[in-house]
XYZ file of C-alpha atoms in Angstrom:
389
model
C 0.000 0.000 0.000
C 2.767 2.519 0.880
C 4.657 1.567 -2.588
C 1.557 2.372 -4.323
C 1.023 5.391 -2.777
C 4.228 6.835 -2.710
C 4.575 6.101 -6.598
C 1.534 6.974 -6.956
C 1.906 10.327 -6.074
C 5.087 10.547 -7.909
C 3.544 9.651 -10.868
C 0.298 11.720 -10.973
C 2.594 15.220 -10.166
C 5.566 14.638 -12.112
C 4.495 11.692 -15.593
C 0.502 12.305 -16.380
C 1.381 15.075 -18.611
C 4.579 13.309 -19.743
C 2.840 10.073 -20.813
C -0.485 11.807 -22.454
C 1.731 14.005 -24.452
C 4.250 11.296 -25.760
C 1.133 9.136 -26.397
C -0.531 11.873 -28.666
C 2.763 12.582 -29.958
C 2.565 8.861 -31.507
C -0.437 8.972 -32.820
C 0.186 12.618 -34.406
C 3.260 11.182 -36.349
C 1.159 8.251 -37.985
C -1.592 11.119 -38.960
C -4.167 10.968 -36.130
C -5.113 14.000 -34.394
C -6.730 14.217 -30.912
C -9.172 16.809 -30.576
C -8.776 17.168 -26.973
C -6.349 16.190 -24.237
C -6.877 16.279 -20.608
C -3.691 17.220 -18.718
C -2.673 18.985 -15.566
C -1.858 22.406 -14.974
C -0.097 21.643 -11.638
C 3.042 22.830 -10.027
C 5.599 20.244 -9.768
C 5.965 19.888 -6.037
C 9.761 20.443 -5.166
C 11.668 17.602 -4.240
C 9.142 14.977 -4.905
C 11.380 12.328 -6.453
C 13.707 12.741 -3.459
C 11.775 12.476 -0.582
C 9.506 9.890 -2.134
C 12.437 7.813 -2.738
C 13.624 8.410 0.972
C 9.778 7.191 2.396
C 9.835 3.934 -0.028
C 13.551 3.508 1.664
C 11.393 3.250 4.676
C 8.556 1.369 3.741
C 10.827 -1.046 1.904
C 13.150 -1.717 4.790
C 10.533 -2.653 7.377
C 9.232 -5.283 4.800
C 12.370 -6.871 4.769
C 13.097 -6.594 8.255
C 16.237 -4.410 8.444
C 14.100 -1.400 10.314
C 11.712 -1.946 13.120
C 9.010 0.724 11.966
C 8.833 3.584 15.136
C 6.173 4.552 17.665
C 7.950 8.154 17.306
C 5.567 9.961 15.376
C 7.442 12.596 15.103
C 11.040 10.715 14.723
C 8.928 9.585 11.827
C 7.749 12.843 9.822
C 11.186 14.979 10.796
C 12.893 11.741 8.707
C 10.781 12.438 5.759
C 10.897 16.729 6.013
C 13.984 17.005 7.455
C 15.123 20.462 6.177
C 18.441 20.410 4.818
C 18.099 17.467 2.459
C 14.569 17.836 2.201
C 14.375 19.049 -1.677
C 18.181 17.544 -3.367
C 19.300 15.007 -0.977
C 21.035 13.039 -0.525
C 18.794 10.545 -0.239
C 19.044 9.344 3.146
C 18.189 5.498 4.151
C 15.660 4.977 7.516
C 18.148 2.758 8.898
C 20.372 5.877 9.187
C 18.230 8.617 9.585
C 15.253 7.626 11.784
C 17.666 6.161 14.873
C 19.392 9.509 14.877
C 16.068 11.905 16.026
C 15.976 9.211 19.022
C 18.922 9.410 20.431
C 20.284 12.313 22.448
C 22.413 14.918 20.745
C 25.587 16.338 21.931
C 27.384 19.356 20.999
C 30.773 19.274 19.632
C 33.558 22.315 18.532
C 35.163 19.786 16.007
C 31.843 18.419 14.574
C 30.565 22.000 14.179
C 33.038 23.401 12.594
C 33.349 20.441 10.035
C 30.067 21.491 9.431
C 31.255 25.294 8.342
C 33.914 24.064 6.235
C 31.699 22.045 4.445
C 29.426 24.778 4.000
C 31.846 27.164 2.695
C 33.377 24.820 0.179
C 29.435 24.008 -0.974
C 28.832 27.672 -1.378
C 32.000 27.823 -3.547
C 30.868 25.188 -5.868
C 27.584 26.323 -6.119
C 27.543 30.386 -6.662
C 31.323 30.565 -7.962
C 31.546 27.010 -9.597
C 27.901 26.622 -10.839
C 26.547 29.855 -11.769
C 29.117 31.375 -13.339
C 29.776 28.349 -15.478
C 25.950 28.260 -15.953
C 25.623 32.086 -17.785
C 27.892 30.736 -20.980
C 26.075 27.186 -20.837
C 22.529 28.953 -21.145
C 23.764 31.137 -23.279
C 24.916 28.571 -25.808
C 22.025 25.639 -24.850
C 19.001 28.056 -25.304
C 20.153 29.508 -28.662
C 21.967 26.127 -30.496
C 20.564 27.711 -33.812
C 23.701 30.391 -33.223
C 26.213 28.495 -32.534
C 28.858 25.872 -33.816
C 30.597 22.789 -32.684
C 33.709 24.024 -31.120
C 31.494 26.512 -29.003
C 29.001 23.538 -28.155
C 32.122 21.478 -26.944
C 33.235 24.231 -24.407
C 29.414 24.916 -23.469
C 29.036 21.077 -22.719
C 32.581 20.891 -20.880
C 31.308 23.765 -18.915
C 28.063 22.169 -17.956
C 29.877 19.393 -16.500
C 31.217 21.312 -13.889
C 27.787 23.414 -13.506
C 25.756 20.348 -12.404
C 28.828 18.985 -10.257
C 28.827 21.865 -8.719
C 25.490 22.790 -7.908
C 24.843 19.193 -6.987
C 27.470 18.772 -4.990
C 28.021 22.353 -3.653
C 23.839 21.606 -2.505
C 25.218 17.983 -0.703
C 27.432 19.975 1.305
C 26.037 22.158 2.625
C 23.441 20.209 3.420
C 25.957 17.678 5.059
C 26.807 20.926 6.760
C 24.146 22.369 7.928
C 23.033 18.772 9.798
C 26.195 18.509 11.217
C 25.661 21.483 13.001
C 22.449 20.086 14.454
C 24.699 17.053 15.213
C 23.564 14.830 12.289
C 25.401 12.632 10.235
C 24.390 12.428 6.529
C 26.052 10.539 3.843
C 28.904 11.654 1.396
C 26.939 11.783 -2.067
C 30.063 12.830 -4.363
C 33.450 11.400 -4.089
C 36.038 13.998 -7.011
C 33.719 11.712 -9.354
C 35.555 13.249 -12.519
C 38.882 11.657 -12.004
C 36.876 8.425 -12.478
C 38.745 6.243 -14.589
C 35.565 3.785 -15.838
C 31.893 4.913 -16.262
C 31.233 2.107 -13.423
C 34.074 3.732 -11.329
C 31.882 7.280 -11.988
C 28.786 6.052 -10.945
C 30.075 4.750 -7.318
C 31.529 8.361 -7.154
C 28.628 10.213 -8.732
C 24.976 10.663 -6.376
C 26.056 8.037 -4.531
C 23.159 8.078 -2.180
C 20.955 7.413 -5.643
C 23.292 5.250 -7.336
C 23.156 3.012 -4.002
C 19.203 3.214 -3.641
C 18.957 1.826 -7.346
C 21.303 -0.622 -6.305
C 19.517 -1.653 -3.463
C 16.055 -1.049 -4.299
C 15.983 -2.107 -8.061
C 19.254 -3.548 -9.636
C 19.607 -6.352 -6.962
C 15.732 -7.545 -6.744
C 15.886 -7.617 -10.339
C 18.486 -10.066 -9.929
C 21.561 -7.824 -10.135
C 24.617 -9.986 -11.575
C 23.469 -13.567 -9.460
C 21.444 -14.270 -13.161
C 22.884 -15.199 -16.527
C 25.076 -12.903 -18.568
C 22.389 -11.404 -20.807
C 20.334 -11.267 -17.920
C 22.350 -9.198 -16.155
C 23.201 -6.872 -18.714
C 19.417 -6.409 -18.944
C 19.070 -5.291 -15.085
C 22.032 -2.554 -15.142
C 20.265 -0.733 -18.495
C 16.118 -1.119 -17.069
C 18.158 0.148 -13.824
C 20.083 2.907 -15.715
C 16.705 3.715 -18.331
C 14.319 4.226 -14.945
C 17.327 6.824 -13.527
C 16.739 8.964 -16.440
C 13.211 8.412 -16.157
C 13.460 9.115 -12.143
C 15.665 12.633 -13.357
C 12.683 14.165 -15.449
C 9.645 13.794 -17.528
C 11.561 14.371 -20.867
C 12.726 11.721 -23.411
C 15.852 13.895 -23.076
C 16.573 11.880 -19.572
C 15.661 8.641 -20.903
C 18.110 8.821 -23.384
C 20.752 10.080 -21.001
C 19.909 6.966 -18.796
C 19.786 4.307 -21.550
C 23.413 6.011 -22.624
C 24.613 5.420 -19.165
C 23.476 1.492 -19.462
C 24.976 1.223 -22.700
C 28.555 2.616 -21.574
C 28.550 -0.093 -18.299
C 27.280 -2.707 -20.773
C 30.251 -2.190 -22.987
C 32.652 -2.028 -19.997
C 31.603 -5.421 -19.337
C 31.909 -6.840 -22.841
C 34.962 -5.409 -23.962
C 36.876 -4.792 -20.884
C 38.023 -7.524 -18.601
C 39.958 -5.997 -15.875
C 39.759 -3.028 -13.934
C 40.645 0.834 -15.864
C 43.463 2.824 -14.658
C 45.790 5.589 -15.711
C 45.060 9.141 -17.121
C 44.260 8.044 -20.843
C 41.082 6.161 -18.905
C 40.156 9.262 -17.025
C 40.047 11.299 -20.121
C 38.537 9.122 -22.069
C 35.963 8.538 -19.155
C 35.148 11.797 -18.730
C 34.604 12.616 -22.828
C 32.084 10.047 -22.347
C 30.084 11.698 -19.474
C 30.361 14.914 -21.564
C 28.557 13.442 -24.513
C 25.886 11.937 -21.998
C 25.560 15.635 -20.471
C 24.128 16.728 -24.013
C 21.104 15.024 -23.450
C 20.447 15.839 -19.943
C 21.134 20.085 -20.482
C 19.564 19.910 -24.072
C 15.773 21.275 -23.798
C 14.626 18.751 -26.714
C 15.696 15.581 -28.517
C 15.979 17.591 -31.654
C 18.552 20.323 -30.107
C 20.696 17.179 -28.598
C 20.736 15.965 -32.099
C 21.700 19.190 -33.273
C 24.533 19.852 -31.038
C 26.150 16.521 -31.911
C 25.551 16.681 -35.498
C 27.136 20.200 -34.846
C 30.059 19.134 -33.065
C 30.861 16.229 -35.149
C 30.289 18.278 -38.948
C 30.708 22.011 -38.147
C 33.418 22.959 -35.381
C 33.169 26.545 -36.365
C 34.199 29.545 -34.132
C 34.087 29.518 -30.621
C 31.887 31.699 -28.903
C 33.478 33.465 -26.344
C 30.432 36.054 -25.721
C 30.608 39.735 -24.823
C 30.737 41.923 -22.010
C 29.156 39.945 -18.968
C 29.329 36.679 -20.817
C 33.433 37.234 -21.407
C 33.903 38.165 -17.569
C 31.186 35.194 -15.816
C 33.421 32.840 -18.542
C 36.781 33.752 -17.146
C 35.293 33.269 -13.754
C 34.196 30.231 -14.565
C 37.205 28.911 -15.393
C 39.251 30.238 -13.007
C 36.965 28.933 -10.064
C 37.029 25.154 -12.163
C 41.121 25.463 -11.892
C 40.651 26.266 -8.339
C 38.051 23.057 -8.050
C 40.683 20.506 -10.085
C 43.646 21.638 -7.744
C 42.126 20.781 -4.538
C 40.553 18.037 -5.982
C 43.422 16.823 -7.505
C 45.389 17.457 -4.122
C 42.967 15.114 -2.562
C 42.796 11.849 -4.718
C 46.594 11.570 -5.579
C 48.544 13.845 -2.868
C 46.102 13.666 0.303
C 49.222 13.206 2.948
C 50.749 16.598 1.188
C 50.191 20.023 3.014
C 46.526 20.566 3.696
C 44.880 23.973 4.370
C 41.566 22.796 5.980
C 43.265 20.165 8.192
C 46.702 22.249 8.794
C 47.610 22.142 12.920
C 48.361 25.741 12.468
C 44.798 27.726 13.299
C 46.651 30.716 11.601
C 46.920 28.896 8.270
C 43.399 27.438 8.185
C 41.265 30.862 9.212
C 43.396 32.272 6.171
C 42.527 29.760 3.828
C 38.829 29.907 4.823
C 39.078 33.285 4.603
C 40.173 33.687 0.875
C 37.759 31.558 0.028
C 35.085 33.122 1.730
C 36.370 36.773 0.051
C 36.166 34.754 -3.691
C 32.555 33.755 -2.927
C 31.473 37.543 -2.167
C 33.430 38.783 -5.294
C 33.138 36.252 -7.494
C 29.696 34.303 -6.607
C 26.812 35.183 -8.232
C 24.033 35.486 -6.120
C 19.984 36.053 -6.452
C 19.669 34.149 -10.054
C 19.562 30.674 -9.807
C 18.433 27.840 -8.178
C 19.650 24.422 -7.950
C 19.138 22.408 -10.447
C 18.230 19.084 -8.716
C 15.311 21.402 -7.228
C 13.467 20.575 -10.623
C 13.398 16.435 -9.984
């Protein structure tokens, strides 16, 4: 009953229109036309895939017997609304979650000001990172008509950091902000672009959806205990329903079914395990041509940027005024992200700032980078983009 519900709800709000217009889509391009259609002029409630996702968790659980359900009424209803995660994750499991509003809560210096740092380094992602990066990628994905390959290449690159910084910039904080309430959520992004395998990304990428998938789907399906073709089967239907879960647009679906296709032909074609820089690269080219289909509006513009990119590299557009100074930004603040980043997966025992045992050194660190968010963050037009699913 709670499955039904909970999908039902998820499917009323965010696929009715979805499904009736693909359906008279279908029977427009064989020559029938409908005179009427019934759909819903609703607001998408915010958030609804994620905390729908986070009460089947729940419901799922119990039914299996890994979670006693709770008397705590209220343990119960701050699990599903609990404000920081609430609207973009992550995706928090009951198991987790629920025991934490029962116990009692202490205060800690060291936990809280994790928390800050966390915070700080979110807002960096998400108002330097993210929204500078995201005034060149509008600028190119809402006007493909004007533009050329070359231009659709850097747009694209650009977009990769946009969403992994808005996404992961909104995980922090909100990893923050609960461990300031003494909270523990889970790490959703792991420097997932220095992935040297598509399968390596996705255990570095949303990592609290890639595991509920996992867990939830993949594995009743019959994950890899089934035959080869079998198998293959459950990662794409697993991959194909994540597009489907990111938005009511073929645009996702496609993006998914890509995903399934790349981990399908990781399995067929390459035995062991993917290391070295040549990987990494080549890894993150194909994430870039996924991204096409999840920033591109329609079908037809994704098909137009690749056709673009692959027939006409053209000029690059480098924009003017605004555009020139939000690119340089931009690019500046994604140097800053691939240094620390880098720091961390290959040179974590080197000199940290955040972790130095010199106070001095770490207050001037945070403080930079709290000086390049004022200056260089862009503030009052945008929201996250995981706000929409």
């Amino acid at each position: 009953m709670s499955i039904v519900f909970n999908l039902g709800l998820l499917g009323f709000f965010k696929y009715y229109n979805f499904f009736i217009e693909s359906w008279v889509d279908l029977f427009s391009s064989v020559g029938y036309k409908f005179q009427s259609t019934w759909t819903l002029q609703v607001i998408l409630p915010v958030g609804i895939s994620f905390y729908t996702f986070q009460t089947l968790s729940y419901s799922i659980d119990i039914y299996r017997g890994k979670l006693k359900p709770t008397r705590d009424f209220i343990a119960f209803a701050a699990f599903v609304s609990f404000f920081p995660q609430l609207v973009a994750g992550p995706i928090e499991r009951a198991t987790n979650l629920v025991p934490q509003f029962l116990k009692k809560r202490t205060f800690t210096y060291k936990t809280f000001s994790y928390g800050i740092k966390l915070m700080i380094w979110g807002f960096f992602l998400k108002l330097v990172v993210a929204d500078r990066a995201a005034i060149y990628v509008d600028a190119v994905y809402n006007n493909v008509d004007n533009h050329d390959g070359l231009t659709f290449i850097a747009a694209t690159v650009l977009f990769a950091f946009q969403i992994y910084g808005d996404f992961a910039g909104y995980s922090l904080i909100a990893i923050g902000v609960s461990k300031l309430f003494g909270f523990e959520l889970m790490t959703n992004f792991k420097r997932p672009y220095f992935s040297a395998s598509v399968s390596e990304f996705w255990t570095r990428w949303h990592i609290s959806l890639s595991t509920w998938f996992r867990d939830y789907l993949y594995i009743p399906l019959g994950g890899n205990r089934v035959g080869k073709f079998r198998w293959l089967f459950n990662l794409f239907i697993t991959f194909l329903i994540s597009g489907l879960w990111h938005g009511a647009n073929w645009t996702f679906v496609i993006w998914g079914a890509l995903n399934g296709l790349y981990l399908i032909l990781e399995i067929v074609v390459f035995k062991k395990k993917r290391k070295g820089l040549f990987n990494v690269l080549f890894t993150f080219i194909l994430i870039n041509f996924s991204w096409i289909f999840f920033r591109a509006n329609t079908i037809e513009n994704a098909f137009h940027i690749i056709k673009k990119v692959f027939t006409s590299p053209g000029h690059l557009y480098i924009g003017s005024g605004d555009d020139i100074t939000a690119s340089l930004y931009a690019t500046l603040a994604i140097a800053i992200l691939l240094i620390v980043e880098m720091k961390k997966e290959y040179f974590d025992t080197i000199f940290s700032i955040s972790n130095n045992k010199f106070e001095l050194v770490r207050l001037i660190g945070y403080a930079v980078l709290i000086y390049i968010i004022l200056y260089f963050g862009v503030f009052g037009k945008s929201q996250f983009i995981y706000f929409q699913f």
